């Protein structure tokens, strides 16, 4: 990141100041901390690993180190040679003796930063939001941002700018997460006690990210306190959580262990006396070691699982596991590298046991192994180059299905699939003039669908109907069955009108080679991931954005933005009516592909300071598909299309111990399809829909109000002595006025009496996941 205030200073000799910016209380590196020189009228910011580098002419400087929520440190520097300066920033309630501390905020970052279509959520802000059953949730919090939506309560994941859930790249310490939800979508897999930074890219996606066409959610874990041991946790209605972090070797190495476990099953069993198998757990781990002042290694991992079953004879479970090994190295004072080795897997299991002669077990999974060396070269305070390589090997297990039927063993397993995705990328961020900044980049990706496996060729039949296999061909291990490659250019531009106003524009092309197959109302644990094949081409999307950004007031009290976007795509996937997605050897015969488009306007206003803080976001958008064989080949609304999306969040600090937060959500109802045909068989009415129309009717609008009150424990003991531990209570009400928001609708034969003169009728039924007010209380502590 490059920040320039105005002008510049030049000399014959130039030297580099570089280092790491950390939190003084725990040694955590700070992402996005600003380093400013008023004499040179320029600056920079720390990267995702807390590293910075700034090159200036010989001279004397007052360098300011700042970050949101921390006091500013000013260091006087006589620059005569390259320097490495590591800085520990204190929170605003602390003080240091060896440096000067200025409690001053730097406004205008929203307008000065070249980033657009990017949102960063602070964990402290997330913790204040009212949440279902009082449990803080990172993914749910994202839905209060412009351009972000959800199909409804109980649906996992999130939709960004007209894209599906499966078109979001979700990363946890660089490891891809294929199902980001617990409890069928009510909670996310990210433990807030372990999360350090959350950043969402909705457009202008940097070239180091690829593989998805809608958005990138980059979640970074805490590194562990290097100064002292801390214990943090909470107790709620649904689950409890506990995290422990501390130094292994003080100021040298640290660890973090965070765990959660729900207890719905234990409570239900105690109340009813019956076995009730509904629970989830997750464990997040992180450790790091400072080899020397130029090298550092990190090891992080995640293990999470959901279990659902009403008896030992019917069980269903699913979960993620991942591991990331990273090596940060300061090769020179201008060249920084990060090399990552990553493993990630998502799997689910079904088991039914009627008796010894009738049993059924099903296992499905996707796993990938990634190696990614990434480099940053800081040419000057106004110029930075990033480049790297990424290789990812995939293993798909669509269905390992075995059982016993009437005493006879049955094996309906499908072949595993394999693929290799590779990409090389580079980008250059350049401050051309004090007002004009550009970032241009290029990513070249290649995908190989590999053997061993059998590739089918399908006939071309009537559009919208199931295709049949013409021939099949077997490939040996390592043979290429199909390959694709795509150039993916990226470009961003910022023109600063002044220090507080700017106009930004961007263009990005992205390619997605791994497809998320789902024809349900919202994603669920049984959804299928499959590679691009000889029949299924990768989705490629082009997105254009234009925005106006403004900081209001010299202290940065308010920030506002207006963004418009237009996205077009090819090879979008949809399905014939009655498509069979699970355990279907010839799944591709049920898939259709065509074009997509999404466009909209996003408005955002945020108040960042004062007793009353919060924001208002409004999105006006459309998301449409055009696929031959569906809706007579005309454009139709995507299932997750929402024309209007309004979010209001407000938080008021009553006094140091009490604060209140409220949020309100209003969205247009999502599209659905009603039956337009009927079959009567043996006195039963069966409504169904032809491919002549799809998503031509909307369910009722969604709106909801939530409230919460937070009560902090007294921070002082008697006689003004600070307490070692901190705790707080959260009292919240989700869905204050008990709105029964429609999740989906279905039709069943009417139960009314039928006579010879009265034909069979179908009644519409509405499904509301949460149709009442939900109060909750949770207790949280830290010591």
XYZ file of C-alpha atoms in Angstrom:
783
model
C 0.000 0.000 0.000
C 1.319 3.444 -0.921
C 0.041 6.652 0.707
C 1.022 10.047 -0.644
C -0.168 13.312 0.856
C 1.263 15.752 -1.690
C 4.504 16.623 -3.376
C 7.784 14.847 -2.671
C 11.383 15.364 -1.648
C 14.298 14.081 -3.635
C 18.051 13.906 -3.146
C 21.047 12.315 -4.739
C 21.302 9.529 -2.159
C 18.277 7.522 -0.994
C 18.049 4.964 1.792
C 15.424 2.544 3.044
C 13.713 2.329 6.416
C 12.066 -1.055 6.955
C 10.776 -3.179 9.791
C 7.756 -4.604 11.532
C 4.970 -2.849 13.429
C 3.529 -4.761 16.392
C 1.110 -4.420 19.278
C 3.138 -3.544 22.367
C 0.879 -5.536 24.699
C 1.093 -8.934 22.985
C 3.626 -8.765 20.147
C 0.978 -9.285 17.404
C 2.008 -7.796 14.071
C -0.379 -5.076 12.869
C -1.901 -5.206 9.403
C -2.435 -1.914 7.581
C -0.574 0.294 10.083
C 0.429 3.625 8.505
C 3.968 4.983 8.311
C 3.991 8.683 7.357
C 6.672 11.284 6.733
C 5.360 14.842 6.537
C 8.772 16.155 5.453
C 8.796 13.846 2.425
C 4.996 14.146 2.128
C 4.668 10.442 1.557
C 4.038 7.212 3.405
C 3.295 3.512 3.254
C 1.455 0.831 5.219
C 2.299 -2.558 6.661
C 1.380 -5.630 4.641
C -0.533 -8.707 5.788
C 2.445 -9.754 7.901
C 3.107 -6.407 9.586
C 6.128 -5.553 7.403
C 6.807 -2.131 5.868
C 9.504 -0.537 3.735
C 9.892 3.119 2.768
C 12.738 4.683 0.767
C 13.588 8.375 1.321
C 16.377 10.829 0.417
C 19.149 11.521 2.907
C 17.898 13.859 5.601
C 16.198 14.263 8.944
C 12.626 13.043 9.359
C 9.866 12.720 11.910
C 8.279 9.369 11.054
C 4.782 8.743 12.417
C 3.617 5.181 13.062
C -0.181 4.922 13.450
C -2.918 2.316 13.488
C -6.613 2.381 14.339
C -7.116 1.894 18.075
C -3.467 2.658 18.913
C -1.556 5.770 19.923
C 0.751 7.336 17.370
C 4.483 6.972 17.882
C 6.757 9.629 16.392
C 10.428 8.830 15.860
C 13.072 11.349 14.874
C 15.403 9.803 12.313
C 18.629 11.098 10.778
C 18.680 9.019 7.610
C 22.231 8.376 6.419
C 22.055 4.628 5.764
C 19.551 1.819 5.470
C 17.750 1.268 8.773
C 15.649 -1.486 10.261
C 13.200 -0.045 12.785
C 10.699 -2.317 14.516
C 7.964 -0.453 16.353
C 5.649 -1.588 19.139
C 2.473 0.511 19.122
C 0.650 0.927 22.452
C -3.093 1.120 22.806
C -4.366 4.606 23.600
C -4.683 3.837 27.298
C -0.974 3.044 27.592
C 2.151 5.173 27.484
C 5.821 4.672 26.710
C 8.737 6.686 28.082
C 11.352 6.286 25.381
C 9.301 7.784 22.542
C 6.817 10.597 22.122
C 3.163 9.537 21.952
C 0.623 11.602 20.069
C -3.054 10.730 20.594
C -4.084 11.911 17.180
C -6.133 10.260 14.444
C -5.234 10.394 10.809
C -8.325 10.945 8.717
C -8.874 10.491 5.035
C -7.509 6.962 4.584
C -10.722 5.946 2.826
C -10.120 8.577 0.154
C -6.314 8.261 -0.049
C -6.149 4.476 -0.279
C -6.232 2.996 -3.778
C -8.279 0.025 -2.597
C -11.930 -0.024 -3.616
C -14.701 -2.603 -3.219
C -12.814 -3.727 -0.102
C -14.109 -3.861 3.467
C -12.143 -4.565 6.629
C -14.080 -5.372 9.791
C -12.473 -4.780 13.152
C -13.043 -7.587 15.667
C -14.118 -5.060 18.304
C -16.834 -3.811 15.930
C -17.975 -7.357 15.174
C -18.247 -8.131 18.886
C -20.665 -5.228 19.400
C -23.181 -6.353 16.757
C -26.364 -8.057 18.004
C -26.144 -11.728 17.147
C -28.398 -14.748 17.075
C -28.439 -16.251 20.587
C -25.750 -13.762 21.625
C -22.950 -15.488 19.707
C -20.587 -13.251 17.738
C -20.273 -14.415 14.139
C -17.870 -13.121 11.512
C -19.742 -14.287 8.401
C -23.066 -12.933 9.691
C -21.364 -9.584 10.341
C -20.270 -9.369 6.696
C -23.908 -9.272 5.645
C -24.208 -5.732 7.030
C -21.817 -4.485 4.343
C -22.942 -3.086 0.968
C -23.033 -5.627 -1.834
C -23.232 -8.586 0.566
C -26.387 -10.629 1.111
C -27.725 -13.948 2.312
C -30.628 -16.029 1.036
C -32.091 -16.226 4.567
C -31.654 -17.505 8.105
C -30.148 -20.925 8.255
C -28.419 -20.645 4.887
C -24.680 -21.047 4.976
C -22.223 -18.666 3.432
C -22.905 -15.303 1.818
C -23.509 -13.832 -1.626
C -21.478 -10.942 -3.047
C -22.531 -8.750 -5.965
C -24.751 -11.318 -7.589
C -22.424 -14.282 -7.158
C -23.284 -17.637 -5.639
C -21.922 -18.920 -2.333
C -19.521 -21.197 -4.182
C -18.016 -18.281 -6.108
C -16.424 -16.838 -2.950
C -12.863 -17.754 -2.067
C -12.834 -18.102 1.728
C -9.356 -18.275 3.275
C -8.344 -19.030 6.856
C -4.664 -18.181 7.220
C -4.406 -18.748 3.442
C -6.073 -22.189 3.556
C -9.290 -22.447 1.488
C -12.451 -23.235 3.445
C -15.124 -25.108 1.457
C -17.935 -24.916 3.999
C -17.750 -21.934 6.337
C -20.770 -22.828 8.494
C -21.762 -24.741 11.595
C -25.273 -25.965 12.466
C -26.614 -25.903 8.900
C -25.705 -22.243 8.434
C -26.555 -20.565 11.746
C -22.937 -20.027 12.835
C -19.617 -19.726 11.015
C -16.515 -21.833 11.575
C -14.407 -18.811 12.540
C -13.809 -18.478 16.266
C -13.757 -14.705 16.961
C -11.368 -15.184 19.881
C -8.742 -16.475 17.442
C -9.292 -14.030 14.574
C -6.997 -11.059 14.062
C -8.156 -9.491 10.784
C -11.076 -9.873 8.378
C -10.888 -8.427 4.886
C -13.444 -8.842 2.097
C -12.595 -8.116 -1.549
C -15.798 -7.590 -3.568
C -14.060 -6.235 -6.664
C -10.626 -5.010 -7.755
C -9.322 -8.385 -6.574
C -5.500 -8.333 -6.318
C -3.606 -10.606 -8.685
C -2.335 -12.855 -5.872
C -5.884 -14.192 -5.457
C -7.576 -16.446 -7.980
C -9.844 -19.428 -8.429
C -13.188 -17.716 -7.717
C -15.231 -15.212 -9.698
C -17.183 -13.311 -7.033
C -15.230 -12.351 -3.898
C -12.339 -13.150 -1.577
C -12.732 -13.330 2.200
C -9.274 -13.241 3.776
C -9.369 -14.199 7.468
C -6.113 -13.965 9.423
C -5.571 -15.616 12.791
C -3.910 -14.103 15.814
C -0.306 -15.144 16.282
C -0.371 -15.633 20.048
C 0.728 -13.310 22.837
C 4.532 -13.130 23.088
C 4.495 -11.130 26.324
C 2.223 -12.988 28.749
C -0.343 -15.772 29.014
C -3.972 -14.799 28.381
C -7.171 -16.788 28.795
C -10.332 -15.695 27.025
C -13.747 -17.246 26.569
C -17.470 -17.063 26.889
C -20.563 -18.987 27.926
C -23.796 -18.754 25.909
C -27.078 -20.535 25.276
C -25.764 -22.612 22.369
C -22.056 -23.130 22.935
C -19.112 -22.115 25.049
C -15.657 -21.146 23.935
C -12.201 -20.928 25.478
C -8.886 -19.707 24.131
C -5.414 -19.676 25.648
C -2.435 -17.827 24.221
C 0.985 -16.978 25.522
C 4.728 -17.137 24.974
C 6.628 -20.353 24.485
C 9.797 -18.289 24.707
C 9.122 -14.679 25.666
C 9.478 -12.267 22.723
C 10.654 -15.213 20.610
C 7.849 -17.714 20.175
C 4.161 -17.949 21.037
C 1.105 -20.188 20.780
C -2.670 -19.896 20.490
C -5.287 -22.574 21.177
C -8.974 -21.712 20.773
C -11.849 -24.188 21.056
C -15.655 -24.153 20.938
C -18.242 -26.810 21.657
C -22.026 -26.637 21.464
C -24.225 -28.437 23.969
C -27.693 -28.564 22.458
C -27.440 -32.352 22.527
C -26.532 -32.467 26.214
C -29.324 -30.071 27.235
C -31.937 -31.848 25.107
C -30.932 -35.263 26.411
C -31.083 -34.047 30.013
C -34.560 -32.554 29.512
C -36.181 -35.294 27.409
C -34.119 -38.317 28.386
C -33.718 -39.192 24.696
C -30.488 -39.223 22.773
C -30.258 -36.099 20.630
C -27.258 -35.875 18.325
C -26.892 -32.242 17.251
C -23.619 -30.572 18.126
C -20.511 -29.025 16.686
C -16.980 -28.338 17.816
C -13.911 -26.665 16.406
C -10.312 -26.175 17.444
C -8.031 -23.451 16.080
C -4.264 -23.612 16.604
C -1.444 -21.190 15.854
C 2.228 -21.026 16.717
C 5.123 -18.927 15.480
C 8.846 -18.676 16.028
C 11.168 -15.737 15.346
C 14.345 -17.254 13.944
C 16.092 -13.874 13.767
C 15.205 -10.282 12.877
C 14.780 -11.283 9.226
C 13.103 -14.697 9.384
C 9.973 -15.992 11.069
C 7.911 -19.184 10.701
C 4.232 -19.792 11.434
C 2.203 -22.962 11.797
C -1.588 -22.803 12.015
C -4.332 -25.386 11.886
C -8.077 -25.823 12.097
C -10.310 -28.797 12.853
C -14.088 -28.510 12.987
C -17.002 -30.933 12.831
C -20.798 -30.975 12.959
C -22.770 -34.017 14.069
C -26.439 -34.572 13.409
C -28.459 -37.665 14.215
C -31.511 -38.669 16.184
C -30.275 -42.186 16.893
C -27.345 -44.529 16.376
C -29.101 -45.859 13.286
C -29.077 -42.542 11.391
C -26.016 -40.323 11.509
C -24.830 -37.353 9.498
C -21.628 -35.393 10.058
C -19.447 -32.965 8.161
C -16.394 -30.805 8.769
C -13.248 -28.999 7.680
C -9.620 -29.434 8.524
C -6.687 -27.367 7.348
C -3.044 -26.602 8.069
C -0.759 -23.780 6.926
C 3.017 -23.578 7.269
C 4.449 -20.139 6.438
C 7.943 -18.745 6.275
C 8.376 -14.970 6.267
C 11.781 -13.688 5.191
C 13.234 -10.219 4.777
C 15.620 -11.029 1.953
C 16.794 -7.417 1.664
C 15.446 -4.223 3.177
C 13.278 -3.889 0.052
C 12.441 -7.506 -0.781
C 10.020 -9.407 1.459
C 8.943 -13.005 0.860
C 6.293 -15.326 2.225
C 6.326 -19.002 1.278
C 3.274 -21.049 2.267
C 2.538 -24.765 2.198
C -1.178 -25.436 2.682
C -3.510 -28.389 3.148
C -7.296 -28.209 3.272
C -10.074 -30.805 3.249
C -13.830 -30.795 3.551
C -15.821 -34.026 3.904
C -19.225 -35.318 4.944
C -20.579 -38.706 5.937
C -24.025 -40.307 5.978
C -24.886 -43.620 7.620
C -28.194 -45.505 7.978
C -28.506 -48.856 9.726
C -31.919 -50.502 9.572
C -30.587 -53.869 10.706
C -27.638 -56.169 10.055
C -28.925 -56.970 6.552
C -29.744 -53.414 5.498
C -27.105 -50.764 5.960
C -25.905 -47.735 4.045
C -22.784 -45.534 4.325
C -21.794 -42.589 2.174
C -18.622 -40.507 2.238
C -17.710 -37.517 0.047
C -14.803 -35.081 0.188
C -12.649 -32.484 -1.546
C -9.020 -31.939 -0.586
C -6.271 -29.794 -2.004
C -2.570 -29.214 -1.438
C -1.123 -25.790 -2.176
C 2.359 -24.321 -2.448
C 2.571 -20.548 -2.795
C 5.766 -18.451 -2.773
C 4.873 -14.746 -2.700
C 7.204 -11.723 -2.931
C 6.931 -7.976 -2.356
C 9.581 -5.594 -3.683
C 9.455 -2.009 -2.431
C 11.073 0.062 -5.162
C 10.359 3.332 -3.401
C 7.751 4.992 -1.223
C 5.689 5.421 -4.386
C 6.271 2.115 -6.112
C 5.794 -1.507 -5.040
C 5.865 -4.757 -7.012
C 4.265 -8.030 -5.926
C 4.808 -11.321 -7.714
C 4.592 -15.027 -7.080
C 3.448 -18.472 -8.078
C 0.693 -20.783 -6.867
C 0.253 -24.495 -7.458
C -2.757 -26.438 -6.178
C -3.441 -30.150 -6.490
C -7.065 -31.299 -5.995
C -8.509 -34.652 -5.021
C -12.274 -35.060 -5.383
C -14.178 -37.975 -3.882
C -17.743 -37.381 -5.142
C -19.265 -40.474 -3.582
C -17.855 -43.445 -1.742
C -21.132 -45.327 -1.251
C -21.296 -48.824 0.206
C -23.979 -50.788 1.935
C -25.867 -54.005 2.472
C -29.282 -54.623 0.928
C -31.165 -57.743 1.999
C -27.882 -59.211 3.146
C -26.068 -58.574 -0.147
C -23.139 -56.112 -0.288
C -23.681 -53.145 -2.610
C -21.044 -50.695 -3.866
C -22.286 -47.629 -5.771
C -19.122 -45.579 -5.351
C -18.061 -43.134 -8.046
C -14.566 -42.607 -9.407
C -12.334 -40.099 -7.730
C -11.308 -37.064 -9.753
C -8.000 -35.229 -9.799
C -6.869 -31.837 -11.022
C -3.911 -29.479 -10.978
C -4.304 -25.698 -10.998
C -1.276 -23.447 -11.485
C -0.912 -19.692 -11.686
C 1.803 -17.048 -11.950
C 1.052 -13.448 -11.092
C 2.582 -10.003 -10.775
C 1.308 -6.525 -9.941
C 2.723 -3.031 -9.691
C 1.337 -0.279 -7.470
C 2.652 3.105 -8.571
C 2.080 6.649 -7.327
C 2.359 8.419 -10.677
C 1.699 11.912 -9.308
C 0.611 13.190 -5.897
C -3.009 12.760 -7.032
C -2.856 9.841 -9.449
C -2.157 6.284 -8.315
C -2.516 3.104 -10.361
C -2.226 -0.597 -9.689
C -2.003 -2.957 -12.605
C -1.405 -6.663 -12.563
C -1.684 -9.889 -14.459
C -2.442 -13.436 -13.444
C -2.062 -16.356 -15.820
C -3.804 -19.541 -14.717
C -3.834 -23.041 -16.135
C -5.991 -25.993 -15.107
C -5.505 -29.678 -15.929
C -8.223 -32.260 -15.294
C -6.196 -35.440 -14.730
C -6.547 -39.186 -14.760
C -7.028 -41.806 -13.636
C -10.632 -41.499 -14.621
C -13.298 -41.993 -17.242
C -14.487 -39.123 -19.399
C -17.929 -39.262 -20.969
C -19.118 -37.596 -24.163
C -22.771 -36.550 -24.260
C -25.153 -36.078 -27.143
C -26.774 -32.745 -27.954
C -30.494 -33.127 -27.398
C -33.377 -30.775 -26.826
C -32.189 -27.858 -24.623
C -33.231 -28.220 -21.019
C -33.505 -32.029 -21.151
C -31.191 -34.609 -19.655
C -28.374 -35.534 -22.041
C -27.312 -39.125 -22.593
C -23.849 -40.635 -22.945
C -22.581 -41.339 -26.451
C -19.205 -42.837 -25.516
C -16.712 -43.109 -22.652
C -12.920 -43.124 -22.580
C -10.612 -44.171 -19.739
C -7.438 -42.215 -18.902
C -4.447 -43.456 -16.918
C -2.942 -41.758 -13.871
C -1.384 -38.405 -14.728
C -2.899 -38.198 -18.217
C -4.591 -34.916 -19.072
C -8.291 -35.380 -19.768
C -8.999 -31.687 -20.368
C -7.049 -28.466 -19.881
C -7.904 -24.788 -19.774
C -5.891 -21.624 -19.436
C -6.909 -18.025 -18.905
C -5.168 -14.653 -18.807
C -6.565 -12.629 -15.900
C -5.669 -8.925 -16.128
C -6.336 -6.617 -13.167
C -6.277 -2.809 -13.091
C -7.153 -0.138 -10.516
C -6.915 3.646 -10.600
C -7.346 6.344 -7.968
C -7.483 10.065 -8.653
C -7.340 12.217 -5.547
C -9.449 15.351 -5.797
C -7.892 16.413 -2.494
C -6.808 14.701 0.752
C -10.422 13.833 1.583
C -12.056 13.048 -1.747
C -11.132 10.709 -4.579
C -12.515 8.911 -7.603
C -11.574 5.262 -8.147
C -12.099 2.760 -10.950
C -11.106 -0.855 -11.476
C -11.336 -3.813 -13.820
C -10.616 -7.441 -13.043
C -10.963 -10.763 -14.835
C -11.208 -13.922 -12.753
C -11.505 -17.603 -13.657
C -13.037 -20.389 -11.583
C -12.078 -23.977 -12.373
C -13.696 -25.716 -9.399
C -17.494 -25.639 -9.554
C -19.919 -25.604 -6.654
C -22.925 -27.748 -7.579
C -26.161 -26.964 -5.758
C -29.770 -26.616 -6.871
C -31.247 -26.094 -3.405
C -32.557 -22.842 -1.959
C -29.276 -22.344 -0.133
C -26.053 -24.261 0.217
C -26.032 -27.203 2.608
C -23.426 -29.716 3.778
C -24.340 -32.135 0.970
C -23.436 -29.790 -1.862
C -20.943 -31.093 -4.405
C -17.626 -29.612 -5.550
C -16.448 -30.818 -8.941
C -13.613 -29.824 -11.296
C -13.940 -28.378 -14.762
C -13.953 -31.290 -17.191
C -14.193 -31.983 -20.892
C -17.919 -31.172 -20.578
C -17.904 -28.532 -17.850
C -15.947 -25.402 -18.767
C -14.539 -22.951 -16.195
C -16.527 -19.854 -15.331
C -14.839 -16.603 -16.386
C -16.035 -13.212 -15.130
C -15.170 -9.604 -15.968
C -16.035 -6.943 -13.401
C -15.961 -3.159 -13.857
C -16.301 -0.772 -10.908
C -16.422 3.000 -10.515
C -16.646 4.838 -7.200
C -16.482 8.144 -5.362
C -14.963 8.155 -1.863
C -15.030 10.909 0.709
C -13.886 11.536 4.266
C -15.964 14.195 6.006
C -14.253 16.349 8.636
C -10.554 16.857 9.323
C -10.580 14.248 12.086
C -12.136 11.579 9.878
C -15.437 11.562 11.777
C -17.425 10.321 8.766
C -16.620 8.272 5.687
C -18.877 7.913 2.670
C -18.687 6.107 -0.655
C -20.724 5.513 -3.781
C -19.802 2.551 -6.000
C -21.295 1.153 -9.155
C -20.383 -2.233 -10.594
C -21.096 -4.327 -13.655
C -20.089 -7.966 -13.935
C -20.534 -10.288 -16.891
C -19.629 -13.961 -16.957
C -19.655 -17.032 -19.170
C -20.104 -20.737 -18.432
C -22.379 -20.137 -15.448
C -23.903 -23.419 -14.265
C -27.594 -24.177 -13.757
C -29.614 -27.383 -13.822
C -32.419 -29.112 -15.603
C -35.588 -29.660 -13.593
C -35.282 -32.785 -11.492
C -31.486 -32.834 -11.684
C -29.825 -35.558 -9.606
C -26.717 -34.079 -7.999
C -25.743 -36.723 -5.454
C -24.174 -40.060 -6.404
C -24.855 -39.359 -10.064
C -22.192 -40.869 -12.293
C -23.425 -38.812 -15.224
C -23.953 -35.563 -13.329
C -22.753 -33.462 -16.257
C -25.732 -34.647 -18.295
C -28.000 -32.772 -15.860
C -26.009 -29.522 -15.981
C -26.566 -26.561 -18.274
C -24.315 -23.564 -18.802
C -24.743 -20.075 -20.139
C -24.138 -16.388 -19.481
C -24.534 -14.292 -16.359
C -24.641 -10.612 -15.531
C -24.868 -8.571 -12.335
C -24.936 -4.822 -11.907
C -25.736 -2.393 -9.143
C -25.201 0.690 -7.023
C -23.780 0.644 -3.477
C -24.089 3.524 -0.997
C -22.211 3.596 2.298
C -22.027 6.137 5.129
C -20.116 5.458 8.338
C -19.670 7.468 11.542
C -16.373 6.334 13.034
C -15.943 8.430 16.175
C -17.890 9.658 19.153
C -20.318 8.046 21.576
C -22.611 7.193 18.670
C -20.999 5.190 15.874
C -22.301 2.988 13.094
C -23.109 2.910 9.422
C -25.833 2.773 6.798
C -25.440 0.742 3.619
C -27.815 0.417 0.701
C -27.446 -1.716 -2.401
C -29.596 -1.571 -5.529
C -28.683 -4.484 -7.798
C -29.714 -7.218 -10.203
C -28.244 -10.678 -10.816
C -29.424 -12.603 -13.896
C -28.672 -15.710 -15.951
C -29.327 -16.594 -19.572
C -29.091 -20.298 -20.321
C -30.444 -22.131 -23.335
C -33.183 -24.524 -22.258
C -34.312 -22.475 -19.237
C -36.949 -19.732 -19.264
C -37.239 -20.036 -23.061
C -33.641 -18.863 -23.410
C -34.422 -15.434 -21.901
C -32.714 -13.680 -19.002
C -34.037 -14.688 -15.578
C -33.187 -13.715 -11.992
C -30.623 -15.768 -10.124
C -31.910 -17.472 -6.970
C -29.941 -15.083 -4.736
C -30.931 -11.871 -6.548
C -32.089 -9.078 -4.208
C -33.114 -5.771 -5.774
C -33.046 -3.685 -2.586
C -30.734 -4.323 0.360
C -30.724 -1.855 3.279
C -28.640 -2.284 6.442
C -28.472 0.140 9.391
C -26.115 -0.378 12.350
C -25.793 1.944 15.330
C -23.819 1.642 18.562
C -24.060 4.071 21.486
C -21.638 4.221 24.410
C -23.699 5.214 27.444
C -20.728 5.240 29.836
C -17.480 3.256 30.208
C -19.434 0.216 31.405
C -22.642 0.287 29.362
C -23.212 0.383 25.609
C -26.121 -0.457 23.308
C -26.214 -1.572 19.692
C -29.073 -1.955 17.222
C -29.237 -3.151 13.632
C -32.020 -3.204 11.059
C -32.144 -5.213 7.833
C -34.502 -4.894 4.876
C -34.118 -6.821 1.631
C -36.314 -7.595 -1.329
C -37.620 -11.152 -1.319
C -35.536 -13.617 -3.285
C -36.844 -15.210 -6.509
C -38.524 -18.590 -6.544
C -40.339 -20.772 -9.037
C -43.961 -21.841 -8.685
C -45.321 -24.970 -10.365
C -46.922 -24.358 -13.742
C -47.838 -27.950 -14.541
C -49.743 -30.704 -12.739
C -50.037 -34.451 -12.872
C -52.821 -36.456 -11.228
C -51.877 -40.058 -10.553
C -54.058 -42.510 -8.608
C -55.920 -39.657 -6.979
C -52.796 -37.712 -5.987
C -51.891 -34.278 -7.303
C -48.229 -33.758 -8.196
C -47.362 -30.102 -9.011
C -44.192 -29.484 -11.012
C -42.515 -26.847 -13.155
C -41.348 -27.029 -16.744
C -38.270 -25.207 -17.962
C -40.488 -22.544 -19.545
C -40.133 -20.299 -16.491
C -37.721 -20.041 -13.607
C -37.427 -17.635 -10.667
C -40.232 -15.460 -12.023
C -41.912 -14.900 -8.626
C -40.479 -13.487 -5.391
C -41.138 -14.474 -1.815
C -42.167 -11.695 0.585
C -39.629 -9.063 1.643
C -37.255 -9.766 4.508
C -36.843 -7.364 7.418
C -35.595 -7.691 10.978
C -34.577 -5.564 13.966
C -32.009 -6.699 16.542
C -30.973 -5.080 19.819
C -28.179 -5.733 22.301
C -26.814 -4.216 25.504
C -23.265 -4.786 26.634
C -22.281 -4.430 30.296
C -18.572 -4.247 31.003
C -17.208 -5.352 34.343
C -15.706 -2.631 36.512
C -12.126 -2.191 35.172
C -10.867 -1.059 38.590
C -10.509 -2.677 41.972
C -10.838 -0.747 45.175
C -8.652 2.368 45.522
C -8.372 2.659 41.727
C -6.175 -0.409 41.235
C -6.722 -1.935 37.738
C -8.198 -5.420 37.592
C -6.129 -8.121 35.981
C -9.166 -9.739 34.386
C -11.824 -8.150 32.159
C -15.327 -9.472 31.649
C -18.621 -8.394 30.138
C -22.209 -9.517 29.694
C -24.176 -9.276 26.450
C -27.983 -9.176 26.531
C -29.518 -9.349 23.052
C -32.818 -9.755 21.255
C -32.750 -11.160 17.726
C -35.796 -10.411 15.561
C -37.335 -7.971 18.065
C -40.836 -7.840 16.568
C -41.011 -11.553 15.737
C -41.159 -11.272 11.955
C -41.809 -14.595 10.162
C -39.505 -14.080 7.220
C -40.075 -16.477 4.351
C -37.166 -18.799 3.657
C -38.871 -20.856 0.944
C -42.288 -21.931 -0.329
C -43.611 -25.285 -1.486
C -46.897 -26.763 -2.696
C -48.845 -29.780 -1.438
C -52.155 -31.287 -2.379
C -55.011 -29.495 -0.642
C -56.681 -31.327 2.218
C -60.095 -29.928 1.337
C -62.821 -32.405 0.456
C -62.868 -33.274 -3.233
C -66.130 -33.836 -5.141
C -66.835 -34.816 -8.695
C -67.213 -31.157 -9.611
C -64.146 -29.955 -7.664
C -60.746 -30.741 -9.164
C -57.767 -31.430 -6.965
C -56.084 -28.279 -5.685
C -52.609 -27.472 -4.364
C -51.961 -25.271 -1.337
C -48.894 -23.074 -0.911
C -46.912 -23.527 2.297
C -44.370 -21.062 3.647
C -41.220 -22.038 5.553
C -39.881 -19.562 8.133
C -36.696 -20.695 9.869
C -37.050 -18.205 12.725
C -40.502 -16.758 13.239
C -40.309 -15.367 16.735
C -38.312 -13.047 18.960
C -35.141 -14.740 20.251
C -33.700 -13.307 23.505
C -30.311 -14.416 24.782
C -27.560 -13.661 27.240
C -23.874 -14.523 27.177
C -20.979 -14.016 29.561
C -17.474 -13.293 28.271
C -14.188 -13.039 30.096
C -10.500 -12.375 29.582
C -7.620 -12.537 32.048
